[in-house]
Coordinates of C-alpha atoms (C1' of nucleotides) in Angstrom, one line a residue:
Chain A
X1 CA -13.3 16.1 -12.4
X2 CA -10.1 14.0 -12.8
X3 CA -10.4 10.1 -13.0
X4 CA -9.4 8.3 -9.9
X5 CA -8.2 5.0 -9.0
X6 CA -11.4 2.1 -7.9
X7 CA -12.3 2.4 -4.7
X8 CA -9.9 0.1 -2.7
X9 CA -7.4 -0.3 -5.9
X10 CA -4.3 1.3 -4.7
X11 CA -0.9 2.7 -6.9
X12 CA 2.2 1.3 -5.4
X13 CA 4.4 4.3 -6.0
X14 CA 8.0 4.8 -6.9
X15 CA 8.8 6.1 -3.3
X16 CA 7.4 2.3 -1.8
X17 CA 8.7 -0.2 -4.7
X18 CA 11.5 -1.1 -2.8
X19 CA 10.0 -1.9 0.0
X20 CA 8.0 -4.3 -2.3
X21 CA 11.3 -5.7 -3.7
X22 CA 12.6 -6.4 -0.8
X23 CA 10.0 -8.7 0.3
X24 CA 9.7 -10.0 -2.9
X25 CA 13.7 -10.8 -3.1
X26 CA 13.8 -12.0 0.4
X27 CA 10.8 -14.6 -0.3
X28 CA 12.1 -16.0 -3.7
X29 CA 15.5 -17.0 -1.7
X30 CA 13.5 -18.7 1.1
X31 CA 11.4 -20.6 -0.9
X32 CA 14.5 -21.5 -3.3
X33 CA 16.2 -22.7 -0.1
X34 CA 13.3 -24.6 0.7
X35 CA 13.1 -26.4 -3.0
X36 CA 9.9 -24.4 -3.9
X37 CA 9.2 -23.5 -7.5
X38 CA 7.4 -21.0 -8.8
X39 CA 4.5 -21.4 -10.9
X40 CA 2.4 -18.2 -12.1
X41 CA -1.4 -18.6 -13.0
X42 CA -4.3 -16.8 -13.9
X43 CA -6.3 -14.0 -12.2
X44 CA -9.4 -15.0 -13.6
X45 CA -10.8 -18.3 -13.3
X46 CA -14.2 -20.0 -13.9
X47 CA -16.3 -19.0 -11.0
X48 CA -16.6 -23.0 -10.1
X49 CA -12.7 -23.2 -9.2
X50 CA -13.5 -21.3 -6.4
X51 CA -17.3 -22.6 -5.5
X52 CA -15.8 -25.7 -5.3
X53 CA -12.6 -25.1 -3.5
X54 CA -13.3 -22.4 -1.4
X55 CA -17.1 -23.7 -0.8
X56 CA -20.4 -21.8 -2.0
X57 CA -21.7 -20.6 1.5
X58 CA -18.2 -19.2 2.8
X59 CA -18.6 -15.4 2.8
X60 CA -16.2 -14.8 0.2
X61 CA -17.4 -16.7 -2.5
X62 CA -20.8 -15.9 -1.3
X63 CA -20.4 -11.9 -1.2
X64 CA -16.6 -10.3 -2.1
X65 CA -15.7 -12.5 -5.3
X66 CA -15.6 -10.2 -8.1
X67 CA -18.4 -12.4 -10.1
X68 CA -18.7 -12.0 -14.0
X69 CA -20.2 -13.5 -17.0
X70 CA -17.9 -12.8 -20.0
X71 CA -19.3 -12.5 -23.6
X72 CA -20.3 -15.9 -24.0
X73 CA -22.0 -16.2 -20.4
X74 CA -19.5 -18.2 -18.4
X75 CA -19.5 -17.1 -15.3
X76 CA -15.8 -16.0 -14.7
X77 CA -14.5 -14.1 -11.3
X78 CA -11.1 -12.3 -9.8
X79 CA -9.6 -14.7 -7.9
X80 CA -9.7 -14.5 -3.9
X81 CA -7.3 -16.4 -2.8
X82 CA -4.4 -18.0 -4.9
X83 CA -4.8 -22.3 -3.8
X84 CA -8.3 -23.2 -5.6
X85 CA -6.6 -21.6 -9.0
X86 CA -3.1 -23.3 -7.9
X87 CA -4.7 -26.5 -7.5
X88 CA -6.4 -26.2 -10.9
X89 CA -3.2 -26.1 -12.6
X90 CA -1.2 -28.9 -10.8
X91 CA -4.8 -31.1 -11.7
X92 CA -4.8 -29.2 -15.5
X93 CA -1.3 -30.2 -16.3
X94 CA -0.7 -33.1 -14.3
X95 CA 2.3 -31.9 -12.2
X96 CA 1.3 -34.4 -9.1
X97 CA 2.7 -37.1 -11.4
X98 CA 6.9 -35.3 -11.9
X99 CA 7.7 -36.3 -8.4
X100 CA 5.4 -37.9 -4.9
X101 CA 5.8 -34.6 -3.5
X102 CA 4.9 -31.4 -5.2
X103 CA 6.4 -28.0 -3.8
X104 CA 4.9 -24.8 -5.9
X105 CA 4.7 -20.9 -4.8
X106 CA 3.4 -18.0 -6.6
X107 CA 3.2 -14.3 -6.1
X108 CA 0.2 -11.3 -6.9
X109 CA -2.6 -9.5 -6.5
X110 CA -5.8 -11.3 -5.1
X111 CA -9.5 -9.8 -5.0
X112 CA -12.4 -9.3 -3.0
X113 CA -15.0 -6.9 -2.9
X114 CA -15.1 -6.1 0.6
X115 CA -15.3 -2.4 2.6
X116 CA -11.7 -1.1 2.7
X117 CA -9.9 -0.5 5.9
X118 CA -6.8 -0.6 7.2
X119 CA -4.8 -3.3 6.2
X120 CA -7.1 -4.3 3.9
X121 CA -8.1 -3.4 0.0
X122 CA -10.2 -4.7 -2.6
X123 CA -6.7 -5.8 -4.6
X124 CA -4.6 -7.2 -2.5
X125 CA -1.1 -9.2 -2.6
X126 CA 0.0 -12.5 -1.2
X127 CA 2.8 -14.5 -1.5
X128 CA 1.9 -18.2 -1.5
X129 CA 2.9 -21.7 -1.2
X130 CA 1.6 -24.9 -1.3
X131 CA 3.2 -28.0 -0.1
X132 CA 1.3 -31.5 -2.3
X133 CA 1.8 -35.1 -1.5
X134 CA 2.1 -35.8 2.0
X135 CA 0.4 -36.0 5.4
X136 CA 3.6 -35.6 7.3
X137 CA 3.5 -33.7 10.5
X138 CA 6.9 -32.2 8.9
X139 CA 5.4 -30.8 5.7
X140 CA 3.1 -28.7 8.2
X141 CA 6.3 -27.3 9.6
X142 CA 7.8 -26.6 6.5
X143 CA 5.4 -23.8 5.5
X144 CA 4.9 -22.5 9.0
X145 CA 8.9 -22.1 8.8
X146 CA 8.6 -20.7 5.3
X147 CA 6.0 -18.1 6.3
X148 CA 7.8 -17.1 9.8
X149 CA 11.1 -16.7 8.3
X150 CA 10.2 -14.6 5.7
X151 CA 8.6 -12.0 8.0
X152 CA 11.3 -12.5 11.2
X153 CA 13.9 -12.1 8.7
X154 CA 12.5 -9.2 7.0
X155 CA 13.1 -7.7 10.3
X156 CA 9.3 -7.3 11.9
X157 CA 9.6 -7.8 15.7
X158 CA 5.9 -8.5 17.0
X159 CA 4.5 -11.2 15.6
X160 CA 2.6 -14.0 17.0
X161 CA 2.2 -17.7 15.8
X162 CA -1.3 -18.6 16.7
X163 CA -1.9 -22.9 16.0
X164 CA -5.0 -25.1 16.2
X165 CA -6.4 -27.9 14.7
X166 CA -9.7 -28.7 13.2
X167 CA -9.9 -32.1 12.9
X168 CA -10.5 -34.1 9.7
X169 CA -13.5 -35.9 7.9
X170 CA -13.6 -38.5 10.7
X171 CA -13.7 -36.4 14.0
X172 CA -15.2 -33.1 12.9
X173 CA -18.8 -33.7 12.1
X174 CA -18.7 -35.5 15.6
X175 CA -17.7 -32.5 16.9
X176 CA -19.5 -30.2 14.8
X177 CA -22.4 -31.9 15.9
X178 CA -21.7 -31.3 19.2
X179 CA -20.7 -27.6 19.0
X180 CA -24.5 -27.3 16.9
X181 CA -26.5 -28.7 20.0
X182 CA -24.7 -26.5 22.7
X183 CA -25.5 -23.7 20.3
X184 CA -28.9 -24.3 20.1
X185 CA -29.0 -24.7 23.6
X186 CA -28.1 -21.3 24.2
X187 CA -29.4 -19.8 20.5
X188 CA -31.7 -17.5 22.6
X189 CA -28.9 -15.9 24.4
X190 CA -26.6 -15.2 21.4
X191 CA -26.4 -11.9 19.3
X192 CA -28.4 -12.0 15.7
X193 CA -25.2 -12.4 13.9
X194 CA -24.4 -15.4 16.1
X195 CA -27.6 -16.8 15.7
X196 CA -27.0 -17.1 12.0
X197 CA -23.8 -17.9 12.5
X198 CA -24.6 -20.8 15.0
X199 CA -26.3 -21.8 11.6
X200 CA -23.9 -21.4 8.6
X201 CA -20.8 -21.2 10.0
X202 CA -20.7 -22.8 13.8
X203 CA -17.1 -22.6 14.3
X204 CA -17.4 -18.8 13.4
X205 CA -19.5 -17.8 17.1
X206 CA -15.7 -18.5 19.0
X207 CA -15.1 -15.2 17.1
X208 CA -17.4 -13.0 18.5
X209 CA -16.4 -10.1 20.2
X210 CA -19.7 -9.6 22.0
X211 CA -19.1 -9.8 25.7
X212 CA -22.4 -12.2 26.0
X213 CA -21.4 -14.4 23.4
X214 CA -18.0 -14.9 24.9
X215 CA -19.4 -15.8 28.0
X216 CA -21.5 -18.3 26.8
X217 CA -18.8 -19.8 24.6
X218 CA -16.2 -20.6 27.7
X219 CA -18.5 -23.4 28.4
X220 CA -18.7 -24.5 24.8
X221 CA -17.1 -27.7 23.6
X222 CA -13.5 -27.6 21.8
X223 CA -12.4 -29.1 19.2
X224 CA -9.6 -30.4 21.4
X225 CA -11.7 -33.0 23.1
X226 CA -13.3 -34.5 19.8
X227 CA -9.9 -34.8 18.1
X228 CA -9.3 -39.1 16.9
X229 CA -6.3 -40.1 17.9
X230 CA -4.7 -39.7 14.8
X231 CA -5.5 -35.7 14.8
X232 CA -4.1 -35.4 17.9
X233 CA -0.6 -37.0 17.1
X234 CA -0.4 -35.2 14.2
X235 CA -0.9 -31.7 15.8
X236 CA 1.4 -32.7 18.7
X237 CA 4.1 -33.4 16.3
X238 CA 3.6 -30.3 14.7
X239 CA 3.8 -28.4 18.0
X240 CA 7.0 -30.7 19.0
X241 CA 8.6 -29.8 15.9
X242 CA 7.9 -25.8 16.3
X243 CA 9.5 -26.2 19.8
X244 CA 12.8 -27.5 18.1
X245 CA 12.8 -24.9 15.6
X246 CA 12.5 -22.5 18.6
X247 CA 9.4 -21.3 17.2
X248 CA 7.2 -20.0 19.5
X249 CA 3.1 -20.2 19.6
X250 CA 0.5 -19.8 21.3
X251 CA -2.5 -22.1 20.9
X252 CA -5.7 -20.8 20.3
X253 CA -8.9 -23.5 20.3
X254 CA -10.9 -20.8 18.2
X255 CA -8.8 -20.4 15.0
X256 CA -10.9 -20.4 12.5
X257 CA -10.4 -20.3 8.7
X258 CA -13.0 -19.0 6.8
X259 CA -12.1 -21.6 3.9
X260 CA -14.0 -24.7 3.6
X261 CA -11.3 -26.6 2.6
X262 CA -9.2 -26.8 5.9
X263 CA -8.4 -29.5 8.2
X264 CA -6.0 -30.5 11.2
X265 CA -3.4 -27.9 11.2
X266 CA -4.4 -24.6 11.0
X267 CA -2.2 -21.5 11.8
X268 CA -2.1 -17.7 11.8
X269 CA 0.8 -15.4 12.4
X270 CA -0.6 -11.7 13.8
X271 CA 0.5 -8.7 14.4
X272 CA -0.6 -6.2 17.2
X273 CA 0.4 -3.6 15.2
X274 CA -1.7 -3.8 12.2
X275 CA -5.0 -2.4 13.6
X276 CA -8.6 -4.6 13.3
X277 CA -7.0 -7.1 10.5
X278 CA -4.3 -8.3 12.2
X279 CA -3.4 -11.3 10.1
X280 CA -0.2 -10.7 8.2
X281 CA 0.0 -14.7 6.7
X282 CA -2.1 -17.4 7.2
X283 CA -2.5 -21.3 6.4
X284 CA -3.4 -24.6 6.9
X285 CA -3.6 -28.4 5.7
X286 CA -6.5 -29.0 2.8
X287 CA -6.5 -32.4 2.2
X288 CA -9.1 -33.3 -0.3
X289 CA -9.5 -30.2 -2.4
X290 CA -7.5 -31.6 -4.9
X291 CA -10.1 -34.4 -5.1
X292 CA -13.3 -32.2 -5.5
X293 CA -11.6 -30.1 -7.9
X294 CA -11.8 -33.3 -9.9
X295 CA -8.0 -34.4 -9.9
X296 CA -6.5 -37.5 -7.5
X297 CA -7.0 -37.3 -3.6
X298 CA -3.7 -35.8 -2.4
X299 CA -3.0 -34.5 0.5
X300 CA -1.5 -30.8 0.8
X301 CA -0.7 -27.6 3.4
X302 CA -0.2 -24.3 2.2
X303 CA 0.1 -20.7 3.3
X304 CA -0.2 -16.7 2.3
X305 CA 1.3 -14.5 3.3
X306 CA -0.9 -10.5 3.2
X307 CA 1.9 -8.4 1.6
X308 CA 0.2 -5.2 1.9
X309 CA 0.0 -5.8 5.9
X310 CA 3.2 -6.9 5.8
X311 CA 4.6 -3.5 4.0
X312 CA 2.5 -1.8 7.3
X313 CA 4.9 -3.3 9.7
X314 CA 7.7 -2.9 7.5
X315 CA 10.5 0.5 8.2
X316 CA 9.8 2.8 4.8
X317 CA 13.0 1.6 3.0
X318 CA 14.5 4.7 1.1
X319 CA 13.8 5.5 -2.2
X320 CA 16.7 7.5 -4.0
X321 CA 18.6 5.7 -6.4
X322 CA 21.5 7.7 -6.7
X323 CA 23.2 7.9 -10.3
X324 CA 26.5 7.6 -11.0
X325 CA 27.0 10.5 -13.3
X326 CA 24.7 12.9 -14.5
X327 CA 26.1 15.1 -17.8
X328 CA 25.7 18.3 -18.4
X329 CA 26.1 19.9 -21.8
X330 CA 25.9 23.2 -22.6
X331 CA 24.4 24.3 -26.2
X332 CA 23.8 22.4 -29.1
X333 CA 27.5 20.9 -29.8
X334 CA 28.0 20.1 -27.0
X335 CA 24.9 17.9 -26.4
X336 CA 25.3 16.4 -29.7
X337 CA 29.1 14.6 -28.6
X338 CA 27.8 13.9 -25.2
X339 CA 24.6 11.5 -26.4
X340 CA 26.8 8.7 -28.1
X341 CA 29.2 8.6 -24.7
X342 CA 26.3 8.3 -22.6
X343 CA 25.1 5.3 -24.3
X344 CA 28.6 3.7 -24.3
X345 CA 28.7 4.5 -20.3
X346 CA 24.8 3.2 -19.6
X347 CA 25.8 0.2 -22.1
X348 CA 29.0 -0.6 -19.5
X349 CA 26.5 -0.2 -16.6
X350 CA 26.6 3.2 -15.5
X351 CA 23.7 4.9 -14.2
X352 CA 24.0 8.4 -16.4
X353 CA 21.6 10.9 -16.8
X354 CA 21.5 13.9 -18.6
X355 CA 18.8 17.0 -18.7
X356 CA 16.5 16.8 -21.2
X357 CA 16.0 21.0 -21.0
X358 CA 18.4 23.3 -22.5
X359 CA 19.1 24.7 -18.9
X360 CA 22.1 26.6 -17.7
X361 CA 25.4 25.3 -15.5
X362 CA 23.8 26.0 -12.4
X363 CA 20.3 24.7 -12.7
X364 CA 21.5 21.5 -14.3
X365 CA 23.8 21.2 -11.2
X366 CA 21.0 21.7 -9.2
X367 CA 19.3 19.1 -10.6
X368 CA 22.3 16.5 -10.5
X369 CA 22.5 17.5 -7.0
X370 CA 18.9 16.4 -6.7
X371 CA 19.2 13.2 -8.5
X372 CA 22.3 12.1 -5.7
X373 CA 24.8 12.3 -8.3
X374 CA 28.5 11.1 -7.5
X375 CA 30.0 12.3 -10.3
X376 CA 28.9 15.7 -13.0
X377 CA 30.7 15.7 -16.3
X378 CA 31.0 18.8 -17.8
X379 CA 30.9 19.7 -21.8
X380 CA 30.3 23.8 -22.7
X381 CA 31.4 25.8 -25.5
X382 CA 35.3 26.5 -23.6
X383 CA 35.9 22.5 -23.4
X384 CA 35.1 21.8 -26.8
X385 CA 37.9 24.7 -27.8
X386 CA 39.8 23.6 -25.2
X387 CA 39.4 19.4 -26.2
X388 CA 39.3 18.7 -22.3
X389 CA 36.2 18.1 -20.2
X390 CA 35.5 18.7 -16.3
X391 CA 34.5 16.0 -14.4
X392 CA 33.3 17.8 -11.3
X393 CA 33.3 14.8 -7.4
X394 CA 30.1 16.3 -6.1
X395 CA 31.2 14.7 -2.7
X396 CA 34.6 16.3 -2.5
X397 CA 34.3 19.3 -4.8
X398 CA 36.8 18.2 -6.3
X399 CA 37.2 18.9 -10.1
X400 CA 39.7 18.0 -13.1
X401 CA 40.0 18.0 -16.2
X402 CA 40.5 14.8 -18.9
X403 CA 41.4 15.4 -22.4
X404 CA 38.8 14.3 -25.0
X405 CA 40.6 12.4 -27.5
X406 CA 39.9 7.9 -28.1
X407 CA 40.5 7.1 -24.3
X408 CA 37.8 9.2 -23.5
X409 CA 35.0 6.6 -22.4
X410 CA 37.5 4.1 -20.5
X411 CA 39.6 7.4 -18.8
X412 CA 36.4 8.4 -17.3
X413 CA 35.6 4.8 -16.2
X414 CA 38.8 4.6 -14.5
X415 CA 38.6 8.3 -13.1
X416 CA 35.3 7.7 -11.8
X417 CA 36.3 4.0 -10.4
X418 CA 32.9 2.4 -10.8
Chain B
rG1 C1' -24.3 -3.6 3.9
rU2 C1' -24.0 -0.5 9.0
rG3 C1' -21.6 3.3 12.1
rG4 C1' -17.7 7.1 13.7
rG5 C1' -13.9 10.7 12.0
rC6 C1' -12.1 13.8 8.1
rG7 C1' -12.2 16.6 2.9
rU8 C1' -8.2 24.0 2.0
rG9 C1' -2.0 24.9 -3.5
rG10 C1' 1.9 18.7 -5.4
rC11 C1' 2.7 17.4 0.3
rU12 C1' 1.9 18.8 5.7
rC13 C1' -1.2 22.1 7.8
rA14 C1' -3.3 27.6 9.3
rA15 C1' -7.4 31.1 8.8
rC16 C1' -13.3 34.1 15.7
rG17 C1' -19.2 33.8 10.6
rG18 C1' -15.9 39.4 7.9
rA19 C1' -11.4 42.3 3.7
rU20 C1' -7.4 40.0 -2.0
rA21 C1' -7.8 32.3 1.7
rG22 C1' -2.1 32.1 4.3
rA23 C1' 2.6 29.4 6.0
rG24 C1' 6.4 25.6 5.8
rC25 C1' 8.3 21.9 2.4
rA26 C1' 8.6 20.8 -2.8
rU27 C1' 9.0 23.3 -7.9
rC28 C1' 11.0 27.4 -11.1
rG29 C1' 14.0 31.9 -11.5
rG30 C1' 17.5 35.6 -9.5
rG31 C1' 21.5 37.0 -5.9
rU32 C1' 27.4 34.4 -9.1
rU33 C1' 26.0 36.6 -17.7
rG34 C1' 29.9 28.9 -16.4
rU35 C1' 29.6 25.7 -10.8
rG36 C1' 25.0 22.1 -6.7
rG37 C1' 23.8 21.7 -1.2
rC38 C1' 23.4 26.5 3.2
rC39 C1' 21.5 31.5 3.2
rC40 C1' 18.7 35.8 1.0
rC41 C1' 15.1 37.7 -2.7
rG42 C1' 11.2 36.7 -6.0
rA43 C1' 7.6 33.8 -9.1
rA44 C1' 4.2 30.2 -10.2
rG45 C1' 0.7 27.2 -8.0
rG46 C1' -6.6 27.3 -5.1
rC47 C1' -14.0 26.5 -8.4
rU48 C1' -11.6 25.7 0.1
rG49 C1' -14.7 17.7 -2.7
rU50 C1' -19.9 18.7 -5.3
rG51 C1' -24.8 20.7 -4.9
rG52 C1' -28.3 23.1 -2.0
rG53 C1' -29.8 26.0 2.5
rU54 C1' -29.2 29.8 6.7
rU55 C1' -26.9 34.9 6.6
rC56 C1' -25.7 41.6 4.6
rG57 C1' -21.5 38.1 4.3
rA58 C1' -19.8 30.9 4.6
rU59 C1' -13.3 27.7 4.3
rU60 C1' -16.2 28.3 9.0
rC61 C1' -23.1 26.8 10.7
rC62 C1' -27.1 23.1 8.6
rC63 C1' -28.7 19.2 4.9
rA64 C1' -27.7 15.9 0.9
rC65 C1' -24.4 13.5 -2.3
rC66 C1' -19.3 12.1 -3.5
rG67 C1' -14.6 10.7 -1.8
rC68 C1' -10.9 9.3 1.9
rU69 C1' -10.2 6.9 6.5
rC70 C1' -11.1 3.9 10.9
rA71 C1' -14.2 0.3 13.0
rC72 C1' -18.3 -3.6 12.7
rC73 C1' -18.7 -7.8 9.4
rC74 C1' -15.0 -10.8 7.1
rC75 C1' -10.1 -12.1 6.2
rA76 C1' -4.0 -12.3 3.9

RNA sequence: GUGGGCGUGGCUCAACGGAUAGAGCAUCGGGUUGUGGCCCCGAAGGCUGUGGGUUCGAUUCCCACCGCUCACCCCA
């Protein structure tokens, strides 16, 4: 029984890389237009980071983090999400203190132990950023904009901005409070996972796609109505600025992020055509987390973006790499001259290949033909007599011979105008 | 963790409970002893996911397990 991968660890094969490439290219010039760096951390933190950040009764940290003791018994895990371990390492080394406002992203594979489906896997990638040092309704915008370029740009036509706020310290429990009472009001009539819900994660019951519970929750309160006066500037200017941009959005009172550490602005950008887990990038302001991961009380707003869901929604992107010349050398001799001039070429660029076989004319041509090759040099036992080589246009037929003497290497180049 | 669907050459799929499990694509070789693609011919490639059961006989029906997948849950 051959090995296989884990359950819900995928290969990203040659034929996809591109794809992957592209995204990846496409999101390192936004973000350099945009004045992000990049900064590149660990997969592994302690299991605190996340505790902490993400908050113990959420259900990742709570059930999908990929928890560990290593040999000493510190309990390490995967990382789930790339901001708790981000945040870590501006506190760690201090980076808050360069410059008042503190612009990082960073790239890779995130885990959770959670039932594969569509769209979503147990390693998964995101492309993050995070945006430190101000409250500014404009900072929010920034990695909205960030996030909604890269996927417009990369061409995906039916997305969705989804907006809400959640409040901060001040208005929340107020309305949290509020929320708790109507749901205990109607706790008899909700579904057993909404009455636990009603209990550990409130906001969480807007979710539910039992027709009862929705019923019930038209008449719950919204955040909306409890928002202080400050809230609700800020999430107006945030919605003013979108319209500017030409940005569109639809608000939705029952956003929810399953993070503990989100307030005001929360947004997701969705797909119709990514199945159950429609969520290609998320986000949202976490002021505070820097503070109770130990480091100064800064403000920030960050998003990710699901790469994996994004590559679902993505055109395959093609996958030959055609070669430039492909050499084909027929006995011993012949593949003996042919090795130094093939490094020369692949030294000045080229893309040569050669067979590795000791196949005849026609089955190397095959193969060359295969690979996409422009160009087929030719080197048997009647060139070497003859002290000229064919170099064989596999897109016009054409063939010719050039003499092998010194000007060998730059004749081709000039023949093959590369 | 719960439920539905599906497991046959590398890939996409056939085969009423019946014979040596087939086809297309891909691979390799030949048709041209040194000229690719198209065409023709041929070769190689299978513990039909695993283990039980029913049956004279199971790829086919039943059960269990494993795997994949979609959905619930949750989220990027």
């Amino acid at each position: 029984m051959a090995i296989r991968a884990v359950r819900g660890f995928k290969d990203i094969l040659p034929q996809e890389i591109r794809s992957w490439h592209r995204i990846e290219d496409l999101a390192y010039g936004v973000f350099n237009t945009f004045g992000f760096k990049e900064i590149r951390i660990p997969l592994v933190e302690k299991t605190e980071v996340f505790s902490r950040g993400i908050g113990e009764y959420t259900d990742i940290v709570e059930k999908e983090m990929y928890t560990f003791p290593d040999r000493k018994g510190l309990s390490l895990s995967l990382r789930p999400e790339a901001t708790a371990g981000l945040l870590r390492a501006v506190n760690e080394h201090r980076l808050y203190a360069q410059s008042p406002i503190l612009k990082l992203f960073t790239m890779g594979p995130m885990f959770r132990h959670e039932r594969p489906q569509k769209g979503r896997l147990r390693q998964f990638y995101q492309i993050d950023a995070e945006l430190l040092g101000t409250k500014a309704p404009l900072s929010d915008l920034e990695v909205i904009w960030m996030a909604w370029d890269i996927i417009v740009r990369l061409g995906v036509k039916n997305v969705r901005l989804e907006i809400n706020s959640l409040g901060c310290p001040r208005c929340r429990p107020g309305y949290r409070d509020a929320l708790k009472s109507y749901l205990e009001s109607v706790f008899q009539d909700l579904c057993p996972n909404c009455q636990r819900r009603s209990k550990t994660n409130p906001l969480r019951v807007f979710d539910c796609k039992e027709k009862s519970c929705r019923e019930i929750m038209k008449n719950a309160p919204l955040m909306r109505q409890y928002l202080c006066p400050e809230c609700t500037e800020h999430i107006n200017k945030v919605l003013e600025s979108l319209e500017v941009l030409d940005i569109p959005f639809v608000i939705n009172p029952y956003l929810v992020r399953g993070l503990d550490y989100y307030v005001m602005t929360t947004f997701e950008i969705v797909s119709p055509d990514l199945g159950a887990q429609s969520t290609v990038a998320a986000g949202g302001r976490y002021d505070g987390l820097l503070r109770d991961l130990g480091g100064p009380d800064l403000p920030g707003v960050g998003m990710a973006i699901g790469v994996d869901r994004l590559l679902l929604l993505l055109e395959a992107d093609e996958e030959t790499l055609p070669i430039d010349l492909f050499v084909v050398a027929l006995g011993l001799t012949a593949r003996k001259k042919v090795i130094p001039w093939i490094g020369t070429w692949r030294r000045h660029g080229l893309r040569v290949q050669m067979s590795y076989e000791d196949r005849g004319l026609k089955s190397q041509l095959r193969q060359a033909n295969r690979l996409g090759a422009h160009y087929v040099l030719i080197l048997g036992e009647d060139e070497i007599k003859e002290e000229r080589l064919i170099v064989r246009d596999m897109k016009t037929h054409d063939q010719q011979k050039i003499p092998i003497d010194n000007n060998l290497i730059s004749g081709l180049e000039n023949l093959i105008d590369m």
